Amino acid sequence: MSSIWIQNLKESKNVIGFIAGLTLLSTTIIKGHIRDNEVFGADGNGGHMLKIVTDLTDEEMAKLKFTKRLHWHLPTLHKYSEGRDLISDQELSDRGIEIPQEKYIEYNKRPPHDKYL
C-alpha cells in the first residue's frame, strides 16, 4: 500500500511542484499589491484601511498629508527655549554652579520620505 503512495507521489511531482510554485508566486506578487492598495490607496492618499479608521474623504486626507509634509519640510521659526524664563550659562557659572558639557551634538532630524507622511 505504501509503495503505491510513493509511486503516485513520484509520478505527480511535476503537478505538485507546479501548484506549490504557482501558490508562492501568486502570494508574493498579489499580496504585496493588495496590501499597498489597502494601506496607501491607488492615489497615495490612504487606502481602505485608513478610510475605515478615519471616515475621511480623499480630499480631506490629501489636505492632512499636505499639511504634514509642509510641517516637516519648512524650517521652524521658533526655538524650544522661547517662552521660558531661562538662566544663562554665564549667570550660573558666576554663581559657582558647574554646568556639564553636552556629550553629543544634536543634529537636525532628517524628514521621512513623503510616502510615509
PDB file of C-alpha atoms in Angstrom:
ATOM      1  CA  MET A   1       0.000   0.000   0.000  1.00  0.00           C
ATOM      2  CA  SER A   2       2.758   2.452   0.891  1.00  0.00           C
ATOM      3  CA  SER A   3       4.626   1.654  -2.328  1.00  0.00           C
ATOM      4  CA  ILE A   4       1.574   2.777  -4.332  1.00  0.00           C
ATOM      5  CA  TRP A   5       1.576   6.087  -2.431  1.00  0.00           C
ATOM      6  CA  ILE A   6       5.258   6.604  -3.073  1.00  0.00           C
ATOM      7  CA  GLN A   7       4.855   5.704  -6.742  1.00  0.00           C
ATOM      8  CA  ASN A   8       1.924   8.124  -7.139  1.00  0.00           C
ATOM      9  CA  LEU A   9       3.890  10.913  -5.426  1.00  0.00           C
ATOM     10  CA  LYS A  10       6.861  10.331  -7.713  1.00  0.00           C
ATOM     11  CA  GLU A  11       4.656  10.476 -10.792  1.00  0.00           C
ATOM     12  CA  SER A  12       2.818  13.604  -9.650  1.00  0.00           C
ATOM     13  CA  LYS A  13       5.871  15.588  -8.521  1.00  0.00           C
ATOM     14  CA  ASN A  14       5.565  17.936 -11.518  1.00  0.00           C
ATOM     15  CA  VAL A  15       1.934  18.734 -10.727  1.00  0.00           C
ATOM     16  CA  ILE A  16       2.646  19.240  -7.011  1.00  0.00           C
ATOM     17  CA  GLY A  17       5.667  21.419  -7.801  1.00  0.00           C
ATOM     18  CA  PHE A  18       3.668  23.488 -10.296  1.00  0.00           C
ATOM     19  CA  ILE A  19       0.862  24.080  -7.784  1.00  0.00           C
ATOM     20  CA  ALA A  20       3.306  24.966  -4.983  1.00  0.00           C
ATOM     21  CA  GLY A  21       5.280  27.306  -7.253  1.00  0.00           C
ATOM     22  CA  LEU A  22       2.133  28.988  -8.535  1.00  0.00           C
ATOM     23  CA  THR A  23       0.929  29.490  -4.962  1.00  0.00           C
ATOM     24  CA  LEU A  24       4.224  31.052  -3.863  1.00  0.00           C
ATOM     25  CA  LEU A  25       4.387  33.258  -6.934  1.00  0.00           C
ATOM     26  CA  SER A  26       0.830  34.484  -6.539  1.00  0.00           C
ATOM     27  CA  THR A  27       1.257  35.258  -2.840  1.00  0.00           C
ATOM     28  CA  THR A  28       4.469  37.225  -3.358  1.00  0.00           C
ATOM     29  CA  ILE A  29       3.152  39.254  -6.291  1.00  0.00           C
ATOM     30  CA  ILE A  30      -0.521  39.712  -5.456  1.00  0.00           C
ATOM     31  CA  LYS A  31      -0.368  40.030  -1.661  1.00  0.00           C
ATOM     32  CA  GLY A  32       2.060  42.963  -1.799  1.00  0.00           C
ATOM     33  CA  HIS A  33      -0.146  44.798  -4.270  1.00  0.00           C
ATOM     34  CA  ILE A  34      -3.266  44.172  -2.196  1.00  0.00           C
ATOM     35  CA  ARG A  35      -1.515  45.321   0.984  1.00  0.00           C
ATOM     36  CA  ASP A  36      -0.234  48.519  -0.628  1.00  0.00           C
ATOM     37  CA  ASN A  37      -3.660  49.267  -2.053  1.00  0.00           C
ATOM     38  CA  GLU A  38      -5.292  48.741   1.346  1.00  0.00           C
ATOM     39  CA  VAL A  39      -2.769  50.896   3.209  1.00  0.00           C
ATOM     40  CA  PHE A  40      -1.783  53.645   0.739  1.00  0.00           C
ATOM     41  CA  GLY A  41      -4.612  53.565  -1.806  1.00  0.00           C
ATOM     42  CA  ALA A  42      -4.478  53.936  -5.565  1.00  0.00           C
ATOM     43  CA  ASP A  43      -3.763  57.668  -5.397  1.00  0.00           C
ATOM     44  CA  GLY A  44      -1.493  57.574  -2.322  1.00  0.00           C
ATOM     45  CA  ASN A  45      -3.912  59.435  -0.067  1.00  0.00           C
ATOM     46  CA  GLY A  46      -4.827  56.475   2.093  1.00  0.00           C
ATOM     47  CA  GLY A  47      -6.427  53.174   1.261  1.00  0.00           C
ATOM     48  CA  HIS A  48      -9.472  51.353   2.541  1.00  0.00           C
ATOM     49  CA  MET A  49      -7.798  50.554   5.857  1.00  0.00           C
ATOM     50  CA  LEU A  50      -7.235  54.214   6.659  1.00  0.00           C
ATOM     51  CA  LYS A  51     -10.671  55.246   5.476  1.00  0.00           C
ATOM     52  CA  ILE A  52     -12.321  52.675   7.728  1.00  0.00           C
ATOM     53  CA  VAL A  53     -10.487  54.065  10.736  1.00  0.00           C
ATOM     54  CA  THR A  54     -10.934  57.761   9.961  1.00  0.00           C
ATOM     55  CA  ASP A  55     -14.048  58.138   7.753  1.00  0.00           C
ATOM     56  CA  LEU A  56     -12.305  60.972   5.886  1.00  0.00           C
ATOM     57  CA  THR A  57     -12.714  61.632   2.187  1.00  0.00           C
ATOM     58  CA  ASP A  58      -9.821  61.540  -0.258  1.00  0.00           C
ATOM     59  CA  GLU A  59      -9.752  65.325  -0.375  1.00  0.00           C
ATOM     60  CA  GLU A  60      -9.546  65.631   3.422  1.00  0.00           C
ATOM     61  CA  MET A  61      -6.789  63.011   3.565  1.00  0.00           C
ATOM     62  CA  ALA A  62      -4.865  64.872   0.847  1.00  0.00           C
ATOM     63  CA  LYS A  63      -5.124  68.120   2.836  1.00  0.00           C
ATOM     64  CA  LEU A  64      -3.913  66.412   6.008  1.00  0.00           C
ATOM     65  CA  LYS A  65      -0.979  64.813   4.217  1.00  0.00           C
ATOM     66  CA  PHE A  66      -0.094  68.129   2.559  1.00  0.00           C
ATOM     67  CA  THR A  67      -0.001  69.970   5.885  1.00  0.00           C
ATOM     68  CA  LYS A  68       2.039  67.184   7.479  1.00  0.00           C
ATOM     69  CA  ARG A  69       4.583  67.308   4.639  1.00  0.00           C
ATOM     70  CA  LEU A  70       4.658  71.096   4.865  1.00  0.00           C
ATOM     71  CA  HIS A  71       5.339  70.873   8.596  1.00  0.00           C
ATOM     72  CA  TRP A  72       8.310  68.563   8.004  1.00  0.00           C
ATOM     73  CA  HIS A  73       9.884  70.469   5.137  1.00  0.00           C
ATOM     74  CA  LEU A  74       9.543  74.051   6.349  1.00  0.00           C
ATOM     75  CA  PRO A  75      12.135  75.272   8.848  1.00  0.00           C
ATOM     76  CA  THR A  76      10.786  76.077  12.284  1.00  0.00           C
ATOM     77  CA  LEU A  77      10.724  79.752  13.146  1.00  0.00           C
ATOM     78  CA  HIS A  78      10.786  79.317  16.907  1.00  0.00           C
ATOM     79  CA  LYS A  79      13.220  77.744  19.323  1.00  0.00           C
ATOM     80  CA  TYR A  80      12.423  75.230  22.038  1.00  0.00           C
ATOM     81  CA  SER A  81      13.681  77.583  24.738  1.00  0.00           C
ATOM     82  CA  GLU A  82      11.471  80.511  23.713  1.00  0.00           C
ATOM     83  CA  GLY A  83       8.702  81.406  26.098  1.00  0.00           C
ATOM     84  CA  ARG A  84      10.591  80.168  29.146  1.00  0.00           C
ATOM     85  CA  ASP A  85      12.427  82.096  31.801  1.00  0.00           C
ATOM     86  CA  LEU A  86      15.879  80.548  31.483  1.00  0.00           C
ATOM     87  CA  ILE A  87      19.028  81.393  33.388  1.00  0.00           C
ATOM     88  CA  SER A  88      22.022  81.752  31.104  1.00  0.00           C
ATOM     89  CA  ASP A  89      25.084  79.536  31.472  1.00  0.00           C
ATOM     90  CA  GLN A  90      27.220  82.584  32.241  1.00  0.00           C
ATOM     91  CA  GLU A  91      24.996  83.567  35.161  1.00  0.00           C
ATOM     92  CA  LEU A  92      25.066  80.017  36.548  1.00  0.00           C
ATOM     93  CA  SER A  93      28.870  79.857  36.330  1.00  0.00           C
ATOM     94  CA  ASP A  94      29.106  83.275  38.069  1.00  0.00           C
ATOM     95  CA  ARG A  95      27.135  81.815  40.970  1.00  0.00           C
ATOM     96  CA  GLY A  96      29.501  78.834  41.212  1.00  0.00           C
ATOM     97  CA  ILE A  97      27.240  76.245  39.643  1.00  0.00           C
ATOM     98  CA  GLU A  98      29.092  73.958  37.274  1.00  0.00           C
ATOM     99  CA  ILE A  99      27.352  73.125  34.030  1.00  0.00           C
ATOM    100  CA  PRO A 100      28.105  69.728  32.498  1.00  0.00           C
ATOM    101  CA  GLN A 101      29.172  69.871  28.866  1.00  0.00           C
ATOM    102  CA  GLU A 102      26.963  68.233  26.292  1.00  0.00           C
ATOM    103  CA  LYS A 103      28.149  64.745  25.397  1.00  0.00           C
ATOM    104  CA  TYR A 104      26.915  64.858  21.830  1.00  0.00           C
ATOM    105  CA  ILE A 105      25.939  67.335  19.180  1.00  0.00           C
ATOM    106  CA  GLU A 106      22.278  67.258  18.295  1.00  0.00           C
ATOM    107  CA  TYR A 107      21.749  67.396  14.558  1.00  0.00           C
ATOM    108  CA  ASN A 108      18.608  68.365  12.716  1.00  0.00           C
ATOM    109  CA  LYS A 109      16.340  65.404  12.222  1.00  0.00           C
ATOM    110  CA  ARG A 110      16.055  64.306   8.612  1.00  0.00           C
ATOM    111  CA  PRO A 111      12.450  64.212   7.425  1.00  0.00           C
ATOM    112  CA  PRO A 112      10.989  60.865   6.410  1.00  0.00           C
ATOM    113  CA  HIS A 113      10.092  60.149   2.815  1.00  0.00           C
ATOM    114  CA  ASP A 114       6.822  61.667   1.658  1.00  0.00           C
ATOM    115  CA  LYS A 115       5.398  58.177   1.196  1.00  0.00           C
ATOM    116  CA  TYR A 116       5.354  57.706   4.980  1.00  0.00           C
ATOM    117  CA  LEU A 117       3.820  61.075   5.827  1.00  0.00           C
TER     118      LEU A 117
END
